Coordinates of C-alpha atoms and ligand atoms in Angstrom, one line a residue:
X194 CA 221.7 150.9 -40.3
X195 CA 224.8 151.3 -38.2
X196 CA 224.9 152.5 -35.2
X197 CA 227.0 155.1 -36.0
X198 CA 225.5 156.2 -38.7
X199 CA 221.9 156.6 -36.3
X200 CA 224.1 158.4 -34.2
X201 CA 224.8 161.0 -36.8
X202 CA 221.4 161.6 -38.0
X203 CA 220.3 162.1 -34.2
X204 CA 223.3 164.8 -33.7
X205 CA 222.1 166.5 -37.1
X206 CA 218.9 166.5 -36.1
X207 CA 219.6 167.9 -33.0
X208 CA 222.3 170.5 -33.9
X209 CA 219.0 171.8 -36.8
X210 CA 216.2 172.0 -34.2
X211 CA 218.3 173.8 -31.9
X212 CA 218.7 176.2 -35.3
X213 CA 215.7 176.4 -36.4
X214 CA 214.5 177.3 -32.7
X215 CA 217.2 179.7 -32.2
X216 CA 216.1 182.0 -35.3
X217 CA 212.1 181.8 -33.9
X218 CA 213.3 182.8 -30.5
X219 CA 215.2 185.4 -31.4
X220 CA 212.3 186.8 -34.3
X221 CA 209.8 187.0 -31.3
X222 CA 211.8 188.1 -28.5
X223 CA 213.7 191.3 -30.1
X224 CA 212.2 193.2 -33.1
X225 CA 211.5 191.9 -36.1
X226 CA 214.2 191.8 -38.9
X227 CA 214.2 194.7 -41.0
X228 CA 212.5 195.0 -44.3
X229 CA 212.4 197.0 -47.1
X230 CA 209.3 198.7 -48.6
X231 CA 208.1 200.1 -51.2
X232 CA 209.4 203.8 -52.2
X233 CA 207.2 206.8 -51.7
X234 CA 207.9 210.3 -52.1
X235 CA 205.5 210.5 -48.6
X236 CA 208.4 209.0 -46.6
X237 CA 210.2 211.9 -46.9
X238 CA 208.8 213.9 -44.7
X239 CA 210.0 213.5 -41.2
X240 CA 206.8 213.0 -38.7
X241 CA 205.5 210.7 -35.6
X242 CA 202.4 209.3 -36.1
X243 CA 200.8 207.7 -33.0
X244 CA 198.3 204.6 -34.3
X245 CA 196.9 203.9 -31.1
X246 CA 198.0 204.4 -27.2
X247 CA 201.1 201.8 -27.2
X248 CA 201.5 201.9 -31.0
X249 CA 204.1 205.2 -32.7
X250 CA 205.2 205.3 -36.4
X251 CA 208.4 207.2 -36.8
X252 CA 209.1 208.3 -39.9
X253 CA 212.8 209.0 -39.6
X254 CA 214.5 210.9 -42.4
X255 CA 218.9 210.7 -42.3
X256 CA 220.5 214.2 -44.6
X257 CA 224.1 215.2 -44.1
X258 CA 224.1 215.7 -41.0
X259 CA 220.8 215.1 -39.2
X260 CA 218.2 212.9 -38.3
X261 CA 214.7 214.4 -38.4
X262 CA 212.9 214.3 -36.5
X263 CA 215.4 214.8 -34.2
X264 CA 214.0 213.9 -30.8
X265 CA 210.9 211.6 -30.5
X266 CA 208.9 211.4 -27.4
X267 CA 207.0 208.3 -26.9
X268 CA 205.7 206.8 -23.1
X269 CA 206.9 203.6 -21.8
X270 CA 205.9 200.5 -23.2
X271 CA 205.3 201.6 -26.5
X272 CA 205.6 199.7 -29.9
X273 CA 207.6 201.9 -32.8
X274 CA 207.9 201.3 -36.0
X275 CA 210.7 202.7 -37.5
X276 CA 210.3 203.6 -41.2
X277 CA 214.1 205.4 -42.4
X278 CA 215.0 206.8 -45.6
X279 CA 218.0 209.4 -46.7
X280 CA 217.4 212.3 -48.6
X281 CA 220.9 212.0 -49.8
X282 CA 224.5 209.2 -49.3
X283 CA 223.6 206.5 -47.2
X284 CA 223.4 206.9 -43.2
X285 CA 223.5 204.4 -40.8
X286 CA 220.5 204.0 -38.2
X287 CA 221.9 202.7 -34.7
X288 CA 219.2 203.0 -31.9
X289 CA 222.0 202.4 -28.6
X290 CA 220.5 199.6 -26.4
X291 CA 218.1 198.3 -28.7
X292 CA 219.1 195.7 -31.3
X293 CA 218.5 198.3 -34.5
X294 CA 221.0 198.4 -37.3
X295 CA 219.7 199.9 -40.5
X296 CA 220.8 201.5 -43.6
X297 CA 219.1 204.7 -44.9
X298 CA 219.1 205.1 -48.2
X299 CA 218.0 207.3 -51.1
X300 CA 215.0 205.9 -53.0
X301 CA 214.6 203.1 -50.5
X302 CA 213.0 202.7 -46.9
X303 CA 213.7 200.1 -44.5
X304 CA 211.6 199.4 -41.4
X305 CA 211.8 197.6 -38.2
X306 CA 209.6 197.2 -35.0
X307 CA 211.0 197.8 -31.5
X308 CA 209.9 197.9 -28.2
X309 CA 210.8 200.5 -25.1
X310 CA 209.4 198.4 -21.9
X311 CA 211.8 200.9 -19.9
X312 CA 212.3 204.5 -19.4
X313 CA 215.0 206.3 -20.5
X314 CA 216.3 208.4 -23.6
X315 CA 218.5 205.8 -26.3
X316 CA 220.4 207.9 -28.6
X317 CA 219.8 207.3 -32.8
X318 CA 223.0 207.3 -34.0
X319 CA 224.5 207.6 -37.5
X320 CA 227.3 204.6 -38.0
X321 CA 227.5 204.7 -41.6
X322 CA 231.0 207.3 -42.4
X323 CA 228.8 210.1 -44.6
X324 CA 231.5 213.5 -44.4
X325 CA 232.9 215.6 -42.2
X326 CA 229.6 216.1 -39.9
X327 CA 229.0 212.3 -39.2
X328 CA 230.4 212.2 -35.9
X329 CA 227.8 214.4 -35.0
X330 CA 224.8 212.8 -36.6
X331 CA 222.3 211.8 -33.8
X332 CA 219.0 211.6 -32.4
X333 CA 217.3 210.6 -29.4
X334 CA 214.0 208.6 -28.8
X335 CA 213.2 209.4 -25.3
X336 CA 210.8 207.2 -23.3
X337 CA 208.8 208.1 -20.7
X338 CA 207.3 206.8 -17.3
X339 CA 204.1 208.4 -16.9
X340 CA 203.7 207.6 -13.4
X341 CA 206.8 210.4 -12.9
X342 CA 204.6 212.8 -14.3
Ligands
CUA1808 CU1 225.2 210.1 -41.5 CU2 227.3 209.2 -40.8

């Protein structure tokens, strides 16, 4: 083999790894990518569910021109997962400061899992154009620190 052609195959190689490491890192360091599920009339209605002390399920619901529910309470450190759907056009899902960008659509639910290690209230907003109201489509997940209690 030339030594060129070595040379090559050991850039390739690298320039993959690097890649294929990349896409793991990032899988396990923000949230996980967001997947779609199954339709269910249940999704539709708007509720937190708490699964265990760390662990929230938001079931978010996006109409012209609200999110329901509109303002979720969780405490610090908590693990959410998001489930979204829209009871009508198609909303955006943009929680500000976390690395959430979802779709909501009719007939369809998308989920993903984040994390809130600090306190603070992150806004939900609606980046998706959806009529005259859509400026004002938001939400707010706000996180608290018990030991301010
Ligand atoms: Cu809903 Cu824009």
């Amino acid at each position: 083999m030339d030594q060129s052609e070595k040379k090559i195959i050991i850039i390739t190689g690298t320039v993959l790894a690097l890649f294929i490491f990349s896409i793991l890192y990032a899988r396990g360091r923000n949230n996980d990518l967001p997947e779609c599920l199954p339709f269910d009339k249940a999704y539709l209605e708007p509720k937190v569910t708490q699964l265990d002390n760390k662990t929230y399920q938001v079931f978010a619901v996006a109409q012209m021109w609200q999110f329901q529910p509109t303002q979720i309470y969780i405490p610090v450190g908590s693990e959410v997962d998001f489930f979204l759907t829209s009871k009508d056009v198609v909303h955006g899902f943009n929680i500000s400061e976390k690395n959430v960008n979802m779709m909501a659509v009719y007939g369809n639910i998308n989920k993903s899992t984040v994390k809130f290690d600090k306190p603070g209230v992150y806004k939900i907003t609606c980046h998706e154009y959806c009529g005259v109201g859509h400026q004002a489509m938001q939400a707010e997940v706000i996180v608290n620190d018990p030991s301010y209690k």
